[in-house]
Coordinates of C-alpha atoms in Angstrom, one line a residue:
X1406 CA 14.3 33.7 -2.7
X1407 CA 11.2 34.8 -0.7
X1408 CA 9.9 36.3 -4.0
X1409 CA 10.6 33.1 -6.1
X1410 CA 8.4 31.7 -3.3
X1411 CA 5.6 34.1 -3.6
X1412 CA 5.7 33.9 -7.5
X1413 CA 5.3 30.0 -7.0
X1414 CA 1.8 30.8 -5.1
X1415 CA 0.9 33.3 -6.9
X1416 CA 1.1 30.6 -9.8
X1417 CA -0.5 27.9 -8.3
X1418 CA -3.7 30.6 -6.8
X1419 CA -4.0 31.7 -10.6
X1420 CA -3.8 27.8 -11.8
X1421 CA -6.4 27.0 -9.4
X1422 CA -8.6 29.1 -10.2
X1423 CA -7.5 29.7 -14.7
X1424 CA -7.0 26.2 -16.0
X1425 CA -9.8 25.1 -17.8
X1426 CA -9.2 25.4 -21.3
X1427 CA -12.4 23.5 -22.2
X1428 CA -15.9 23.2 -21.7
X1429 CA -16.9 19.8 -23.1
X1430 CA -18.6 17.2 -21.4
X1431 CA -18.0 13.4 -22.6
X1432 CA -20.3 11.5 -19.7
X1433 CA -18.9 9.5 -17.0
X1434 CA -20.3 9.3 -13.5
X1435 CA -21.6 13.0 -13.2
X1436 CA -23.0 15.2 -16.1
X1437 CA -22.8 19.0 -15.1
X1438 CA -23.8 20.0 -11.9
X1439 CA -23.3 16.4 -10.5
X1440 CA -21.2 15.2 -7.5
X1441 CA -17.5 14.5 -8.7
X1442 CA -16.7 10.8 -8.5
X1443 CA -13.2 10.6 -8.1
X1444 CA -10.4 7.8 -8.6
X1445 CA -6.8 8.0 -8.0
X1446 CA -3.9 5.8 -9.1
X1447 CA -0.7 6.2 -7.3
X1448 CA 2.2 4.4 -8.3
X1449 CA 2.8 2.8 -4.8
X1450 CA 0.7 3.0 -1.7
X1451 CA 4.1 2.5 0.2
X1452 CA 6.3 5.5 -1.2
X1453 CA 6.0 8.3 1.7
X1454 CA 5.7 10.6 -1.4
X1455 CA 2.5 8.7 -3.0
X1456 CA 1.1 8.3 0.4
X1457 CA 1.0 12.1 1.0
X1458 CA -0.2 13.0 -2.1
X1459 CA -3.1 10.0 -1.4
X1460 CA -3.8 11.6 1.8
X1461 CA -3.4 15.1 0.7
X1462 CA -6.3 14.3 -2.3
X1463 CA -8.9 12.4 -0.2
X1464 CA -8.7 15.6 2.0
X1465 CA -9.3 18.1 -0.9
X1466 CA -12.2 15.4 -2.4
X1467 CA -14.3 15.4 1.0
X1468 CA -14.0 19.3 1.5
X1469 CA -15.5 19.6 -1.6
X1470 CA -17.8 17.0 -1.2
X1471 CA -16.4 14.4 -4.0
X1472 CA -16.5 10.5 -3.6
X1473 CA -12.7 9.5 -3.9
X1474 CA -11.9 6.3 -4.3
X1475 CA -7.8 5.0 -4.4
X1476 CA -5.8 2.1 -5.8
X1477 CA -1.9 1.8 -6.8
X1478 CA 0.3 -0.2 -8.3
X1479 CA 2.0 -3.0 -6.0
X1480 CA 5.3 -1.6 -6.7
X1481 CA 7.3 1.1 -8.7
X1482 CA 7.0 0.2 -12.3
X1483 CA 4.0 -1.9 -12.0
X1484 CA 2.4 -1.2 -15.2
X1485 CA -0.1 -3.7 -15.1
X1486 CA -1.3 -3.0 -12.1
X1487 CA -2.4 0.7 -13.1
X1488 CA -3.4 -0.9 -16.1
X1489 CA -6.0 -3.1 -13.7
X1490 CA -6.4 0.0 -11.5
X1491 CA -7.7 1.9 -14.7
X1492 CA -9.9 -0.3 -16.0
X1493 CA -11.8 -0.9 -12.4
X1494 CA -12.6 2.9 -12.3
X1495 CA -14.1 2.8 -15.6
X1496 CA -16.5 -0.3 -14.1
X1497 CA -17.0 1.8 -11.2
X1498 CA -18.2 5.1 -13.7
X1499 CA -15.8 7.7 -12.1
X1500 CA -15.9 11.1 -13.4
X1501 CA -12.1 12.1 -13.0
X1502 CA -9.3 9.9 -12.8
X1503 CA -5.9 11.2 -11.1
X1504 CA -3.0 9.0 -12.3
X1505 CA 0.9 9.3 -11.3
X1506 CA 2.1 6.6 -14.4
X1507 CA 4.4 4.3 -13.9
X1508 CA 5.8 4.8 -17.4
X1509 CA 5.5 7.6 -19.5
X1510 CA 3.8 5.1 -22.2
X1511 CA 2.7 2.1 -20.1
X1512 CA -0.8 2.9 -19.5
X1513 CA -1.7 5.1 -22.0
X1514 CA -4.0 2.6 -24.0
X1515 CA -5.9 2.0 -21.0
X1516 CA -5.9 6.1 -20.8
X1517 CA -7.6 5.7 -23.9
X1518 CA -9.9 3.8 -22.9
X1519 CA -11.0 5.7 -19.9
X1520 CA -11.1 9.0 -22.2
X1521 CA -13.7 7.3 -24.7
X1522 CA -15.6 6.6 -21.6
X1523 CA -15.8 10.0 -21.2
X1524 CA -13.7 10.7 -18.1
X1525 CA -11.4 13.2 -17.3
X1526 CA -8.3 11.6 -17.0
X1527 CA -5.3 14.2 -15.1
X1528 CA -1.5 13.3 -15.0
X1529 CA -0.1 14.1 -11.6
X1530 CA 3.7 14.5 -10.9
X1531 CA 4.6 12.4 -14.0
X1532 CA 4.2 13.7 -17.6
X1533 CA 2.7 10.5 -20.1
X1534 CA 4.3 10.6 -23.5
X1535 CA 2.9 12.4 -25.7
X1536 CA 1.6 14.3 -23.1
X1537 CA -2.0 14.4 -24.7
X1538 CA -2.2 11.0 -23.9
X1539 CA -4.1 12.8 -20.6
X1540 CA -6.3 15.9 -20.5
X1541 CA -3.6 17.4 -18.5
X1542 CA -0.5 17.3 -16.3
X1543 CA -0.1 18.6 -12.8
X1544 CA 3.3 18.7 -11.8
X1545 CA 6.7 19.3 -10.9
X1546 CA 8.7 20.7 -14.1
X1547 CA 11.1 17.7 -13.2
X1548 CA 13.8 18.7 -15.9
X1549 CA 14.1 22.0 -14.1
X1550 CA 14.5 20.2 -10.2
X1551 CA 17.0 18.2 -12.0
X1552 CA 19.0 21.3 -13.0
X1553 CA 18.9 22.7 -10.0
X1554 CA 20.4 19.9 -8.5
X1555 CA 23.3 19.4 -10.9
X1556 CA 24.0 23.5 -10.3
X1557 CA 24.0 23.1 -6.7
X1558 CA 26.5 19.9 -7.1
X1559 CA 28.4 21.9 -9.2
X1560 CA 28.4 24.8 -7.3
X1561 CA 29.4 22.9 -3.8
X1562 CA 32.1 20.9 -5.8
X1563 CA 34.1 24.0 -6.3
X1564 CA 37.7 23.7 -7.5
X1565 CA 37.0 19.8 -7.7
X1566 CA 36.2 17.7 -10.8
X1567 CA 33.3 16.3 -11.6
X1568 CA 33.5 12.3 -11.1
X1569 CA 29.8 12.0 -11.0
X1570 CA 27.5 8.4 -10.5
X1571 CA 24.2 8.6 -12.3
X1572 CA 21.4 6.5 -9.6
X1573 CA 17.9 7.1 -11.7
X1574 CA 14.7 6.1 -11.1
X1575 CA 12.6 3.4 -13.5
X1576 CA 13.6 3.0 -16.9
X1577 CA 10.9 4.6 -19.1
X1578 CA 9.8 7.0 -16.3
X1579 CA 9.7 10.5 -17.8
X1580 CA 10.2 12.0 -14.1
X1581 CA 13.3 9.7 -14.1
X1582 CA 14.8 10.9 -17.8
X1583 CA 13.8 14.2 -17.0
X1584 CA 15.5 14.9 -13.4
X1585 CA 18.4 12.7 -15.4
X1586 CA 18.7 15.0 -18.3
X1587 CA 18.4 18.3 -16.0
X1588 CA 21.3 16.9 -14.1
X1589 CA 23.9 17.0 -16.1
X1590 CA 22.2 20.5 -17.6
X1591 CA 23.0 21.6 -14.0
X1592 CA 26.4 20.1 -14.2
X1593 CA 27.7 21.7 -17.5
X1594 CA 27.8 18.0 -18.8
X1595 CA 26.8 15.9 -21.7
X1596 CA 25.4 12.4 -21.8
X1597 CA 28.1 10.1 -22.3
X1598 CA 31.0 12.7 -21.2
X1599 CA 33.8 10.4 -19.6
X1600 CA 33.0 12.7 -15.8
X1601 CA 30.3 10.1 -15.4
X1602 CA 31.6 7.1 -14.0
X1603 CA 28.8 5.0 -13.8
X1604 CA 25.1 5.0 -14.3
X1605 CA 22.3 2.4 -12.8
X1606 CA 18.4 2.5 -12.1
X1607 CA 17.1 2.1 -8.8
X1608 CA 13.3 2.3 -9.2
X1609 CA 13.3 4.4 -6.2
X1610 CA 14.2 2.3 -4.0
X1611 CA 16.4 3.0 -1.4
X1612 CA 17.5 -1.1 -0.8
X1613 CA 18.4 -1.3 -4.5
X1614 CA 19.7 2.2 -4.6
X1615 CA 22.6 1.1 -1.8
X1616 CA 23.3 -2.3 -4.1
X1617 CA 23.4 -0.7 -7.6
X1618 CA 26.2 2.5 -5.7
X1619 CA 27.7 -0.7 -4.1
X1620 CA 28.4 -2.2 -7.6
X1621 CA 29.5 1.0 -9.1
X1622 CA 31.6 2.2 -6.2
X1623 CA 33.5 -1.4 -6.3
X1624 CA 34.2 -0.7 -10.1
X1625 CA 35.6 3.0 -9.0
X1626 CA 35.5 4.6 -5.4
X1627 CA 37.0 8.3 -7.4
X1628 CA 33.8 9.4 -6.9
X1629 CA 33.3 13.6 -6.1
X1630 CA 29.6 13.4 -6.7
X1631 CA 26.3 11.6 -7.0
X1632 CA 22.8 12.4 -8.7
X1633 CA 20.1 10.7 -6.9
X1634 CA 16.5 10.8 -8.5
X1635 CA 14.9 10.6 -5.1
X1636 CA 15.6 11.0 -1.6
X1637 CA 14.9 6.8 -0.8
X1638 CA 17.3 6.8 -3.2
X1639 CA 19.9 9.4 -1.4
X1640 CA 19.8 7.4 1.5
X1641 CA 20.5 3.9 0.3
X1642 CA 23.7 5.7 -1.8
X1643 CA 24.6 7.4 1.6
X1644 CA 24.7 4.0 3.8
X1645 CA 27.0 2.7 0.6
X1646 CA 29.0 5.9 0.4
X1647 CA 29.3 5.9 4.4
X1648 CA 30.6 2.0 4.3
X1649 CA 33.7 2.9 1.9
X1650 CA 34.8 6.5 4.0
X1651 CA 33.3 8.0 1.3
X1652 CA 30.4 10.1 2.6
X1653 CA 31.9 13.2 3.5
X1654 CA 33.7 13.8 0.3
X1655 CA 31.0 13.2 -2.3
X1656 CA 28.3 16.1 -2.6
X1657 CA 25.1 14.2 -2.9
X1658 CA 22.0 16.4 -3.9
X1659 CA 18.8 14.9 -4.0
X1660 CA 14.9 15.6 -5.0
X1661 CA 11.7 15.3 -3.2
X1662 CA 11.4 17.4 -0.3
X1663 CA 9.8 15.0 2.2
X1664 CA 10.2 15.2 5.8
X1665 CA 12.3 12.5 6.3
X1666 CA 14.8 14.2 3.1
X1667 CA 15.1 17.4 5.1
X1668 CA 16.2 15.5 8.1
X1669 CA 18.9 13.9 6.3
X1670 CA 19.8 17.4 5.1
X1671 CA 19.6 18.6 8.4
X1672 CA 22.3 16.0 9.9
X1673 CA 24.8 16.4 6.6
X1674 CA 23.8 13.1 4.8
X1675 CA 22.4 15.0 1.8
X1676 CA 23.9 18.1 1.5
X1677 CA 20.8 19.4 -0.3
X1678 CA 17.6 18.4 -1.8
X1679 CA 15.3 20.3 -4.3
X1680 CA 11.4 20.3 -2.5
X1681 CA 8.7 19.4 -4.4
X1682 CA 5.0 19.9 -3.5
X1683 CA 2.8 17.3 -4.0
X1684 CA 0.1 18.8 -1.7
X1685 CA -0.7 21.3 -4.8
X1686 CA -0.7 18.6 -6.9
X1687 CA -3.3 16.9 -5.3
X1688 CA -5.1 19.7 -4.4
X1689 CA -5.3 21.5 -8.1
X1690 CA -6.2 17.7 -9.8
X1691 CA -9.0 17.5 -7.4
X1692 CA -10.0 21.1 -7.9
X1693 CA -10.0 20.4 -11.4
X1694 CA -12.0 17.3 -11.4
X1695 CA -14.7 19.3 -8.9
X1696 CA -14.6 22.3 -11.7
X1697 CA -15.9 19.5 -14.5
X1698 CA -18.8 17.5 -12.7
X1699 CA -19.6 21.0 -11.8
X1700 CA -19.8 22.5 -14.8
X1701 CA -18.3 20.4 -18.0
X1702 CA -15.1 22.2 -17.4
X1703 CA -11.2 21.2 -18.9
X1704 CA -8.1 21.7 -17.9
X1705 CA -5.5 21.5 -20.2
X1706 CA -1.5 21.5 -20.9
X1707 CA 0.9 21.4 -18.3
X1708 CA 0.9 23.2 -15.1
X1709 CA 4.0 23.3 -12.8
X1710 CA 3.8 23.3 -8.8
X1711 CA 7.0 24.5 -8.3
X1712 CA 10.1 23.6 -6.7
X1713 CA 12.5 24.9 -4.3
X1714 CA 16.2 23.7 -2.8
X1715 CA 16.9 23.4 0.7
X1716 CA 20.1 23.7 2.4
X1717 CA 21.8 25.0 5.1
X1718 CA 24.8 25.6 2.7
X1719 CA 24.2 27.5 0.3
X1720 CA 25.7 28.3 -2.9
X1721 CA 26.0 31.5 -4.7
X1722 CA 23.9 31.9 -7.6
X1723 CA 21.7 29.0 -6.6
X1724 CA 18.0 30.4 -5.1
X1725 CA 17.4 28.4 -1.8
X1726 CA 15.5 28.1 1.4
X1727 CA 17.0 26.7 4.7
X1728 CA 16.5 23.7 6.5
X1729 CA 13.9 25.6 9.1
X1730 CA 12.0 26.8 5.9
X1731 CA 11.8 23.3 4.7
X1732 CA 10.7 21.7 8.3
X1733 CA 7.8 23.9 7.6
X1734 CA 6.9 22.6 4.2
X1735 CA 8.1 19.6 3.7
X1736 CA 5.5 16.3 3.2
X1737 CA 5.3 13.6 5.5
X1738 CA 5.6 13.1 9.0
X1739 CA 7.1 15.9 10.7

């Protein structure tokens, strides 16, 4: 595994410093050679995960001596308030703008928009469809953290049949279809297979989260495992899980890798989680958007930032780190 984690960056070094793929300039705030004028759009300002990767981009922006300036949407799914977000950055003449979309489509008129404005417009941790709807996405490959989780359920379920609850993310969200999809990959399962005993969205959230397992588990408590988009959403499923004697017979994987997620790994409540790494994220989009005041630079296509499970069980055939590996990398308060 420590290869896999060298490979990952050695990646993200080589996509640092190899990912323009054009060198037009459309205008904005700064032609070339000008100070990068930075605006990013977050999908919350409350999600530990969007806060991070907030904090983690301002950081990057004043090292390298870029304005940055940051809005988000009032809650998950909140369209309209990237939408509003958007169009106040293009007022303000920004040169980049860093977007994590609510919805794969919601925004992307107002993407548009901000392109014929001539700015660079970068998709971070969630792809737009079609994805050149942006100049480019940084970004977990989401279908493949989903796989990884369903192997890793799979794997821990052993001899055990699959009796599996589906709790997503927001309807529309390619991150949520994505780790959805990758799941079940993982799993050996197809959408619709009669294994899946129940499906609901959560947006994330780990209050709905525990109502929508709630519902399900009243409909059917034979439950051996759970997918969990996100690691909010792993710990509202656990407190409904733990209120039916259920939590210590149902693997739960999960995704994120925030501090808070490896602590929950670390005291049995998710038996694994698959880290992502928003600091890259946030470093490469700003990196990127310094590269094109600078010098009229694009980046372009998709780049992934890698991901990684952590567990102090592993499983055999599954590449992981332990819970000390991830106390060292993981986002968030530590």
């Amino acid at each position: 595994m420590f290869g896999r984690v060298v490979s990952v960056v050695v990646g993200l070094a080589l996509l640092a410093t190899g990912c323009s793929a054009e060198r037009e300039w459309g205008g904005g705030a700064s032609p070339e050679g000008g100070v990068a004028k930075i605006g990013l759009v977050t999908k919350t300002d409350t999600n530990p995960y969007f806060v991070d990767l907030r904090a983690d981009a301002e950081a990057a922006a004043s090292a390298r001596g870029a304005e940055f300036i940051a809005l988000a949407g009032q809650f998950d799914g909140d369209n309209d308030g990237q939408v509003r977000a958007i169009e106040n950055f293009i007022q303000q003449g920004v040169s980049t703008i860093l977007i994590t979309p609510n919805s794969s489509t919601g925004v992307n008129d107002a993407l548009a928009r901000a392109r014929q404005a001539g700015i660079l417009v970068i998709a971070l941790d969630t792809a737009t469809e079609p994805p050149d709807a942006v100049d480019a996405t940084i970004a977990t490959d989401n279908f493949e953290a989903g796989r990884l989780q369903g192997a890793y359920a799979k794997a821990a379920l052993g001899d055990r049949p699959p009796k599996v609850l589906m709790i997503d993310g927001t309807a529309g969200s390619s991150v949520s279809t994505l780790r959805h999809q990758g799941f079940l990959v993982g799993m050996g399962l197809a959408e619709g297979a009669p294994e899946i005993r129940g499906t609901t969205n959560a947006n994330g959230d780990q209050s709905l989260a525990q109502q929508g397992a709630e519902n399900l588990l009243a409909r059917s408590s034979d439950i051996t495992a759970v997918h969990t988009m996100n690691e909010p959403t792993a710990r509202g499923v656990h407190a409904a899980l733990q209120s039916r004697g259920l939590a210590g017979q149902v693997v739960m994987a999960s995704i994120d890798g925030g501090c808070e997620g490896v602590a929950a790994v670390k005291s049995g409540q998710i038996r694994a989680t698959v880290m992502q790494f928003p600091d890259k994220m946030a470093q490469l989009g700003v990196d990127a958007a310094v590269e094109h005041a600078r010098t009229g630079a694009k980046p372009g296509g998709f780049q992934d930032t890698g991901s990684v499970v952590i567990t102090d069980q592993p499983m055999p055939g599954i590449p992981s780190q332990p819970v000390a590996w991830g106390e060292q990398h993981c986002w968030g308060e530590r």
